[in-house]
mmCIF file of C-alpha atoms in Angstrom:
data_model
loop_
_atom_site.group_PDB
_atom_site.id
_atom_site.type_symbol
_atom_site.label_atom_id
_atom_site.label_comp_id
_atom_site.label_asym_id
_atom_site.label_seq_id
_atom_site.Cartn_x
_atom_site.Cartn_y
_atom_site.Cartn_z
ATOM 1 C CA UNK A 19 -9.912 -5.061 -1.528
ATOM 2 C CA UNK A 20 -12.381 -3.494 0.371
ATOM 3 C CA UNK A 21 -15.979 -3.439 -0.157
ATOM 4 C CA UNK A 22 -15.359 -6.753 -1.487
ATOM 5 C CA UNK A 23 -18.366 -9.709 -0.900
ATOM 6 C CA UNK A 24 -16.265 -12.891 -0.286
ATOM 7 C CA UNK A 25 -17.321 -15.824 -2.147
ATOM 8 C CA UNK A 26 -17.764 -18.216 0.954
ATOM 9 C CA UNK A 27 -19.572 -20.907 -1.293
ATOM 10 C CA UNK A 28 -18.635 -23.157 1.079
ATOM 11 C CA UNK A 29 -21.532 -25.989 1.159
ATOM 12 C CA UNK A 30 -21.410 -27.339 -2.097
ATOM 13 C CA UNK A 31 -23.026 -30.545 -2.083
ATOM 14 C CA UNK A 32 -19.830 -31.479 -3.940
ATOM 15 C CA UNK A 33 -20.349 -34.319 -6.505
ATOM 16 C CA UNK A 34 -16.543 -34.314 -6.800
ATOM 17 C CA UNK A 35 -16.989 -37.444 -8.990
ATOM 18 C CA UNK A 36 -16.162 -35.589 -11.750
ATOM 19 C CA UNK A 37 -13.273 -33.458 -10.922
ATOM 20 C CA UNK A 38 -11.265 -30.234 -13.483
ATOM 21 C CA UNK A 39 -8.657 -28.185 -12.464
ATOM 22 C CA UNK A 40 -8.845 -25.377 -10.745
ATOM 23 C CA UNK A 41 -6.304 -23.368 -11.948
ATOM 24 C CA UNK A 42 -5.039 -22.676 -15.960
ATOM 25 C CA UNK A 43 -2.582 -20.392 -17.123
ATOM 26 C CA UNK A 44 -3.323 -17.061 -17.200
ATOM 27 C CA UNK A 45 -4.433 -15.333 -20.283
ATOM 28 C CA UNK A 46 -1.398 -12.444 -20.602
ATOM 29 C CA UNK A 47 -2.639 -8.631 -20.410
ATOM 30 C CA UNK A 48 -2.052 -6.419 -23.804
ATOM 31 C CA UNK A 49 0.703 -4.151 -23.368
ATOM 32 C CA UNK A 50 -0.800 -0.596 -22.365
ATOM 33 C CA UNK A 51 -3.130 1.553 -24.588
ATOM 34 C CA UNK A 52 -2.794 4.637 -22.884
ATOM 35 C CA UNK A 53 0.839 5.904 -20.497
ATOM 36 C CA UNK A 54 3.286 3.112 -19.292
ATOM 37 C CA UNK A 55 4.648 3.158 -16.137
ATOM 38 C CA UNK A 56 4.590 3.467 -12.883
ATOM 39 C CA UNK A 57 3.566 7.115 -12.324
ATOM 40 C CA UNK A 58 0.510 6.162 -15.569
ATOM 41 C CA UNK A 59 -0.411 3.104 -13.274
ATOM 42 C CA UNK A 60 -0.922 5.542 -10.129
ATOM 43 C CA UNK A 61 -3.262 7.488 -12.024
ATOM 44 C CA UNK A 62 -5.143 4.895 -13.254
ATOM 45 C CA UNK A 63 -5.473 3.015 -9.761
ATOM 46 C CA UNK A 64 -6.360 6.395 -8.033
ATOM 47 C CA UNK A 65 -9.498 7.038 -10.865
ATOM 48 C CA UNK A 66 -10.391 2.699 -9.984
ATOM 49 C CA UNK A 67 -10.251 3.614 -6.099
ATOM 50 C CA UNK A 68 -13.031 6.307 -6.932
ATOM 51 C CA UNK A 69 -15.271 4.094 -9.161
ATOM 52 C CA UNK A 70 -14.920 0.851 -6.838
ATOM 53 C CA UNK A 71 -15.624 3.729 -3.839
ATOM 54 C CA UNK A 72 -19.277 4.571 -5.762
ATOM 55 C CA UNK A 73 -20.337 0.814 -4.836
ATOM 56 C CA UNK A 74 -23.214 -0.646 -5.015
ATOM 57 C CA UNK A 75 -23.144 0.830 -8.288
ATOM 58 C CA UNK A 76 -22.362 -2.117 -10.813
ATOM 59 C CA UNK A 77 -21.648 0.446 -13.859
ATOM 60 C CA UNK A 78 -18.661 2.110 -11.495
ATOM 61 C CA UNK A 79 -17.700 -1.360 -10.492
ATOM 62 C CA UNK A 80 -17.577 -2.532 -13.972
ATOM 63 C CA UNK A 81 -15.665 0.851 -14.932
ATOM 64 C CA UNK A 82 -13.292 0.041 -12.084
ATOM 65 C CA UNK A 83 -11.951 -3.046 -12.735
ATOM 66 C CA UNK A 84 -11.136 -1.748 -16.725
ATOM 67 C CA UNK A 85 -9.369 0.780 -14.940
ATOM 68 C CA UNK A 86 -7.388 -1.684 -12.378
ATOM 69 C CA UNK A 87 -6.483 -3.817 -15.511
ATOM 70 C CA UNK A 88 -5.103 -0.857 -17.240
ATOM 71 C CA UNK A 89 -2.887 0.079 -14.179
ATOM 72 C CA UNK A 90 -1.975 -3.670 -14.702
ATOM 73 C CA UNK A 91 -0.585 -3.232 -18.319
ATOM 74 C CA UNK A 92 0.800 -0.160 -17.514
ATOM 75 C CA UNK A 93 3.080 -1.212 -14.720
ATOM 76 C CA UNK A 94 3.722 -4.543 -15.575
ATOM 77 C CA UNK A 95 5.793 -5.276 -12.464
ATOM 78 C CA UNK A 96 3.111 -4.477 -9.580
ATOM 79 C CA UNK A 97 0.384 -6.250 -8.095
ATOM 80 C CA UNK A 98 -1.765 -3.315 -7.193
ATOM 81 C CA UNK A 99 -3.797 -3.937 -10.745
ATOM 82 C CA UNK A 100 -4.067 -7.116 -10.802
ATOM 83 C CA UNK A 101 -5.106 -7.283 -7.012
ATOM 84 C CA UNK A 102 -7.522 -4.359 -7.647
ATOM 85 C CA UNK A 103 -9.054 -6.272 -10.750
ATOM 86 C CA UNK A 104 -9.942 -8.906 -8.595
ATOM 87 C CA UNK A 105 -11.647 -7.168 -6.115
ATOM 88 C CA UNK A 106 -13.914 -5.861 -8.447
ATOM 89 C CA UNK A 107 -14.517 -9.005 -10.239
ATOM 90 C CA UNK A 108 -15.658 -10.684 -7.110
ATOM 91 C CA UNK A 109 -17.863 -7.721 -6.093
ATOM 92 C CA UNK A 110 -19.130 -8.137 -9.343
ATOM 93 C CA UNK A 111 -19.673 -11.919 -9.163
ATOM 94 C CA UNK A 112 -21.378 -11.992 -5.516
ATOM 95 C CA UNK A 113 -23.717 -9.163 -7.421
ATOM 96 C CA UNK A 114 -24.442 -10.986 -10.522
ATOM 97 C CA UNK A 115 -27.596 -13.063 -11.301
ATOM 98 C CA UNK A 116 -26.955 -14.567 -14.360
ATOM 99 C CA UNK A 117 -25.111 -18.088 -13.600
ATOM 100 C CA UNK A 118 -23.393 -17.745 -17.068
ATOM 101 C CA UNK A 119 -21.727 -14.638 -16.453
ATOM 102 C CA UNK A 120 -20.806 -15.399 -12.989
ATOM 103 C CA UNK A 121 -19.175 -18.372 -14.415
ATOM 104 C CA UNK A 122 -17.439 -16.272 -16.178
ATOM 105 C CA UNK A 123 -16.294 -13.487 -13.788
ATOM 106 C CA UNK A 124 -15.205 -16.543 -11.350
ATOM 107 C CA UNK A 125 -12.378 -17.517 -14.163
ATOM 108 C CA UNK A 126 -11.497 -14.021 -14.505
ATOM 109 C CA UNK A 127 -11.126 -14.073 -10.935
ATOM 110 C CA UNK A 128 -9.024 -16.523 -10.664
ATOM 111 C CA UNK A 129 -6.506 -15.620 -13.711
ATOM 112 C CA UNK A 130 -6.317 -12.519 -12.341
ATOM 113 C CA UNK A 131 -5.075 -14.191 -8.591
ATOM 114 C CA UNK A 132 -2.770 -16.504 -10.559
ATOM 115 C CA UNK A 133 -1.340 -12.965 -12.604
ATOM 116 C CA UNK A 134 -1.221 -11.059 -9.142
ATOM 117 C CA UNK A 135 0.862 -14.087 -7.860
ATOM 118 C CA UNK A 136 3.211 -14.435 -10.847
ATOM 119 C CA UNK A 137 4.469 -11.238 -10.358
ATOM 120 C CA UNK A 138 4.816 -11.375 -6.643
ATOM 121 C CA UNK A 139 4.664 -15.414 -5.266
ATOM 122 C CA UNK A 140 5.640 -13.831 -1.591
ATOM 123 C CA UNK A 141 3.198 -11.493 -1.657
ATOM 124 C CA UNK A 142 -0.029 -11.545 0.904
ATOM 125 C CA UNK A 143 -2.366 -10.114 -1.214
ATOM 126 C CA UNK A 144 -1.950 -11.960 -4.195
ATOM 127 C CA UNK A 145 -2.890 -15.145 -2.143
ATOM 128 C CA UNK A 146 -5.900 -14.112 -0.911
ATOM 129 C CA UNK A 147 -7.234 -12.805 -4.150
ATOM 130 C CA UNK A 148 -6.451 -16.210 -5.511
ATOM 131 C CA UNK A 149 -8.110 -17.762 -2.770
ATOM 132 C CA UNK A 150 -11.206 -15.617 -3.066
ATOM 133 C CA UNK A 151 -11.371 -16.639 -6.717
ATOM 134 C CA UNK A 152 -11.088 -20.011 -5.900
ATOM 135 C CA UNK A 153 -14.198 -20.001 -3.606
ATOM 136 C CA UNK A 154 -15.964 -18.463 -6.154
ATOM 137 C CA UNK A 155 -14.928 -20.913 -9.400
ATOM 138 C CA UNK A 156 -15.669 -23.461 -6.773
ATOM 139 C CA UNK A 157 -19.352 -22.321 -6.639
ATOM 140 C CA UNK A 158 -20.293 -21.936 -10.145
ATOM 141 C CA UNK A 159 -17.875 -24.710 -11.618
ATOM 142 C CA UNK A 160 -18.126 -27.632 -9.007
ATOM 143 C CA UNK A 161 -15.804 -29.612 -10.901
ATOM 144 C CA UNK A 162 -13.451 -27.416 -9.861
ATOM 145 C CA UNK A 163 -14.069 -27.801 -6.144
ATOM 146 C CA UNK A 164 -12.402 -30.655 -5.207
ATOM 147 C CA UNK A 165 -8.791 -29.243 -5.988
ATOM 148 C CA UNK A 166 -9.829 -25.820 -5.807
ATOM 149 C CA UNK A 167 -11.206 -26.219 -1.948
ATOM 150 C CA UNK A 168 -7.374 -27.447 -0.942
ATOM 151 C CA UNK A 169 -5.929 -24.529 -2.954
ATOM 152 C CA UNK A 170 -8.298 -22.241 -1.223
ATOM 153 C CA UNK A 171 -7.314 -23.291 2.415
ATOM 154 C CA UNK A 172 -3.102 -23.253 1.801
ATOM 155 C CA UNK A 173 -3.391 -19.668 0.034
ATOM 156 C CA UNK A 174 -5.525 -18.655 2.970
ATOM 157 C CA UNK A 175 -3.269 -19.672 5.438
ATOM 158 C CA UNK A 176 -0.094 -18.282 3.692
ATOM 159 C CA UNK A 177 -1.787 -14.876 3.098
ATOM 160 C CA UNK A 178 -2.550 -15.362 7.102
ATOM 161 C CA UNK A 179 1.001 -16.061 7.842
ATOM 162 C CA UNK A 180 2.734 -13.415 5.800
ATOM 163 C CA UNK A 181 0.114 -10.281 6.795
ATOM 164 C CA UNK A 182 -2.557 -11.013 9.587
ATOM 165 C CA UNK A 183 -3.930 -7.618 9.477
ATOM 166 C CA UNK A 184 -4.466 -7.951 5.710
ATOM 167 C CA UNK A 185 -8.079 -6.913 5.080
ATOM 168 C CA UNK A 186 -9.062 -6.739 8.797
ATOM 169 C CA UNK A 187 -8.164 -10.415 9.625
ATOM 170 C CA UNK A 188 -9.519 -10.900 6.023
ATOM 171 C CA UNK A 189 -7.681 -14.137 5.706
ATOM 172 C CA UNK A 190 -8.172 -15.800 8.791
ATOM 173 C CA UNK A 191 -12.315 -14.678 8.717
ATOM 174 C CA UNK A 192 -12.254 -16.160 5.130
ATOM 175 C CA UNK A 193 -11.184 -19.374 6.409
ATOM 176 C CA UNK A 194 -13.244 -19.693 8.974
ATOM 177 C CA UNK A 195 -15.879 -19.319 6.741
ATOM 178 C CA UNK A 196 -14.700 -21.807 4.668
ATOM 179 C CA UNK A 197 -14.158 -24.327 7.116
ATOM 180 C CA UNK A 198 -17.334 -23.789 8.772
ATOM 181 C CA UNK A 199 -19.527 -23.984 5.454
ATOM 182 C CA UNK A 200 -17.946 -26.662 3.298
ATOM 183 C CA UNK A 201 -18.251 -30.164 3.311
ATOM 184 C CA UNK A 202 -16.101 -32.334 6.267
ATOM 185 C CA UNK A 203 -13.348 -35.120 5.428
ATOM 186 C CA UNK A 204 -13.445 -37.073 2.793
ATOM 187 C CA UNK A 205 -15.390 -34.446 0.815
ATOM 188 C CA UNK A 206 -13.919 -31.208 1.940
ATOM 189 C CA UNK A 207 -12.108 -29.449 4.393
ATOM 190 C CA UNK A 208 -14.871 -28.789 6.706
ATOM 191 C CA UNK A 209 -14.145 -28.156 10.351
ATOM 192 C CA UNK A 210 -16.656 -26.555 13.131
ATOM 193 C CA UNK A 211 -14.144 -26.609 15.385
ATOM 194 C CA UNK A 212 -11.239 -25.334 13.156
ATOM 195 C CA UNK A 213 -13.411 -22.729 12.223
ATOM 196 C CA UNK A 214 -14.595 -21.157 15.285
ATOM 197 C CA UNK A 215 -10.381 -21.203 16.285
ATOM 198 C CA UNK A 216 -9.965 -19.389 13.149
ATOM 199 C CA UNK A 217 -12.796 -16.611 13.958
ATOM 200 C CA UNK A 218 -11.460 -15.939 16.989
ATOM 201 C CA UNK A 219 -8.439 -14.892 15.836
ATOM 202 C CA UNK A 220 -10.087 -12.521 13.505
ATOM 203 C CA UNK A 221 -12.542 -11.192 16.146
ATOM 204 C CA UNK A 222 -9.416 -10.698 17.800
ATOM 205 C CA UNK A 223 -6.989 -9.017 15.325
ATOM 206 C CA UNK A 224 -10.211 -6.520 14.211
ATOM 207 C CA UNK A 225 -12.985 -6.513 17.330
ATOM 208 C CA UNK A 226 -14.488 -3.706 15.362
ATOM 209 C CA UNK A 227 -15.033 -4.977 12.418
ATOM 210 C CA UNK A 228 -18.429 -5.913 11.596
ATOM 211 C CA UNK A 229 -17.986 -8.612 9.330
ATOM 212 C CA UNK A 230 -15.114 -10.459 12.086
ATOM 213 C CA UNK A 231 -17.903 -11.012 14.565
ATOM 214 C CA UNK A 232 -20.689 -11.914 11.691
ATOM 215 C CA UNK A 233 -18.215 -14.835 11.450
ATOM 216 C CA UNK A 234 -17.535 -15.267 15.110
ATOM 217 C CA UNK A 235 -21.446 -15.669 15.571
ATOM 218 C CA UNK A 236 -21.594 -17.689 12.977
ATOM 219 C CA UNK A 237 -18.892 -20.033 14.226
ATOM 220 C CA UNK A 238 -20.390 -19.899 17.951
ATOM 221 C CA UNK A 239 -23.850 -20.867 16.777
ATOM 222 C CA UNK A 240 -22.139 -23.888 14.580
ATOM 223 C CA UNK A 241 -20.200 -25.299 17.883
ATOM 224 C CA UNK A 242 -23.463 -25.302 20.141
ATOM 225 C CA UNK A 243 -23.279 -22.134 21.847
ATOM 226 C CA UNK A 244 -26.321 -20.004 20.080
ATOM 227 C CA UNK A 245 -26.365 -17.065 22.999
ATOM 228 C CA UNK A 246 -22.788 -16.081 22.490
ATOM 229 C CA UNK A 247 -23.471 -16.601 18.957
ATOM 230 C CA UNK A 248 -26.498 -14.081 18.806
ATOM 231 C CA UNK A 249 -24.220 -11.408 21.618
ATOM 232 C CA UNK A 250 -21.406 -11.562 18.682
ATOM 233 C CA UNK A 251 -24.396 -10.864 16.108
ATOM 234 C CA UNK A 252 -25.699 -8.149 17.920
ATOM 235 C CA UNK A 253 -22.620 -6.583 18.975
ATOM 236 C CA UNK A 254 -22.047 -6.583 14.859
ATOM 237 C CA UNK A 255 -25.308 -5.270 14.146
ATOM 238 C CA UNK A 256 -24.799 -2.170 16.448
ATOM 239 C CA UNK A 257 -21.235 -1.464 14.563
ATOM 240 C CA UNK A 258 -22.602 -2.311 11.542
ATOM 241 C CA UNK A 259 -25.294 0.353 11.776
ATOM 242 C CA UNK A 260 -22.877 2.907 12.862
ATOM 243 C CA UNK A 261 -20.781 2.510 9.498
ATOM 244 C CA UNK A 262 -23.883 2.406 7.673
ATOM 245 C CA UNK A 263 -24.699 6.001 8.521
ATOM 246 C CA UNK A 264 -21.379 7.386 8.233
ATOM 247 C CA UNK A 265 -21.328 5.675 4.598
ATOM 248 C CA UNK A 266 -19.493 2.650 4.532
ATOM 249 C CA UNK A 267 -21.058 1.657 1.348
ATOM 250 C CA UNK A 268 -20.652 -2.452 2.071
ATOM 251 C CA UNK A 269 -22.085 -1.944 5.755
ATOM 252 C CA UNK A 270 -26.202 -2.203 4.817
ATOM 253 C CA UNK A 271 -25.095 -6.066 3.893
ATOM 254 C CA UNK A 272 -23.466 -6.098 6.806
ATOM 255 C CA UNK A 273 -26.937 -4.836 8.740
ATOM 256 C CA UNK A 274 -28.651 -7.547 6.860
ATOM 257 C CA UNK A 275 -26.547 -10.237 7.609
ATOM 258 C CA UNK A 276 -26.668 -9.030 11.609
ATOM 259 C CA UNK A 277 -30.184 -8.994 11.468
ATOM 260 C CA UNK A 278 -30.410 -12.607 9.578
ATOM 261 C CA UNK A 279 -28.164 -14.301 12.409
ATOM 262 C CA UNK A 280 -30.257 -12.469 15.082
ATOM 263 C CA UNK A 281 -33.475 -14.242 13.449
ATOM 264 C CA UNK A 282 -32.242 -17.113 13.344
ATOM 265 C CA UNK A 283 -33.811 -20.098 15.773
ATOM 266 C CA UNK A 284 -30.946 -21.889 17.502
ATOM 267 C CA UNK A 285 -30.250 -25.086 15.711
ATOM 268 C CA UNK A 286 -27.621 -27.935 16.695
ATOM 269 C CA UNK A 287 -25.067 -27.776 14.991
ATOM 270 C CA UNK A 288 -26.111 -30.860 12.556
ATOM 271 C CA UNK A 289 -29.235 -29.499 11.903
ATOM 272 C CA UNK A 290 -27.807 -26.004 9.852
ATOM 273 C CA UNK A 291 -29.111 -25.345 6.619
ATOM 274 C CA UNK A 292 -26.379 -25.272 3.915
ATOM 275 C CA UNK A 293 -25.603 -21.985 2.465
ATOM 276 C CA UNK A 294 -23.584 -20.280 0.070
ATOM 277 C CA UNK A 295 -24.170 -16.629 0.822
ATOM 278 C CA UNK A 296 -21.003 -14.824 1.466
ATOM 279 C CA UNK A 297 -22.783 -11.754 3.574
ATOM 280 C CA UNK A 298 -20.982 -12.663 6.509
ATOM 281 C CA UNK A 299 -17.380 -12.942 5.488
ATOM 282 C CA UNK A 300 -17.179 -9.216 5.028
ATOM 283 C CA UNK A 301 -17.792 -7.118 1.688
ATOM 284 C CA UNK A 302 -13.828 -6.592 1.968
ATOM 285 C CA UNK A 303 -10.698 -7.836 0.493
ATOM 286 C CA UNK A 304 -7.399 -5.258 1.909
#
């Protein structure tokens, strides 16, 4: 999904007290309106590609995902709607500022994961789209978290396992977002250490990808080791700027994100501020 801002919540001060599920079933998509199959659902997902591509737009965004959900009914057997649907949701979501509708795009977000993943349980993307709606729902319905959080780390890992070059290292810079930002044991699944290992591998899979070391200096500067922290940052901020001018349309975030991290004073580790922005984790899901 690229161009997609990932919902790294991750530092809910989880009151996991009172605890919902994460997942439901999925509501079922209305047979198709317009052509069925598979050579309708190309045409539909080729007019989505072009209104996701006119992000930051949220009209184009908006018209995209009714597009991906038509490919969706029309092809009832493929994941590319479903998976595109999501995308847009959670560009939609990370854009929104009204908590009630973000509540509700984070549902969508995750029916749409759980649809993706009924009609393809082996396949990559489905798990990280259901893992990125996850994060989300976790964010805006806290009840959700404590299940959802778990959910979150084994579809991350699967999606890691079956493609590792899925969305630039999307899976493995995800979770080391996640594991970085959320609460530690008992409360989450919170891990420093886990989650510089995991941005590593990213930065490693996709060195130039701006978003991989955003989360490498993010993970350096959250183990005790600010300098390499703010090299990764800057290295990010240079590529970053370079995609920016050729049009990336996700890379300015990415250029505000660098220059956050750069900002930054060094803190120990214990003394971060919690956040829930989701710059860093790349505006990109495959």
């Amino acid at each position: 999904m690229r161009g997609v801002s990932l919902p790294l919540v991750l530092v809910l001060g989880l009151a996991l007290a009172a605890c919902a599920p994460a997942l439901r079933k999925p509501a079922v998509l209305p047979p198709a309106t317009r052509g069925a199959g598979a050579a309708a659902a190309a045409r539909l997902l080729a007019d989505a590609d072009a209104a996701f591509g006119r992000r930051p737009d949220p009209a184009a965004v908006r018209r995209a995902e009714a597009l991906y959900r038509e490919a969706a009914q029309a092809d009832p057997g493929a994941v590319e709607g479903p998976y595109g649907a999501a995308r847009a949701v959670i560009w939609l979501a990370e854009h929104e500022r009204s908590a009630a509708e973000r509540a509700r795009l984070a549902t969508s977000a995750v029916e749409l994961g759980q649809l993706c993943e009924a009609r393809a349980p082996e396949e990559a993307r489905c798990a990280y789209a259901l893992a990125l709606g996850l994060g989300i729902q976790a964010r805006e319905r806290r009840s959700t978290a404590a299940e959802g959080l778990k959910l979150m780390v084994e579809r991350l890992r699967r999606a890691a396992a079956r493609d590792p070059a899925l969305d630039e290292a999307g899976p493995e810079r995800v979770l080391a977002l996640l594991l970085l930002r959320a609460p530690g044991w008992p409360l989450g699944p919170g891990d420093p250490e886990a989650g510089l290992a995991e941005a590593k591998k990213a930065a490693s899979r996709a060195p130039e990808f701006p978003p991989n070391l955003l989360a490498l200096a993010e993970a350096l500067a959250a183990n005790g080791d600010p300098a390499a922290g703010r090299a990764a940052a800057g290295r990010a901020l240079a590529l970053a700027e370079r995609r920016a001018a050729a049009g990336e349309p996700d890379a300015p975030e990415w250029v505000v994100e660098a220059r956050r991290l750069l900002a930054a004073p060094a803190q120990a580790p214990d003394a971060r501020e919690p956040r829930s922005e989701s710059s860093s984790a790349g505006r990109n899901i495959g």
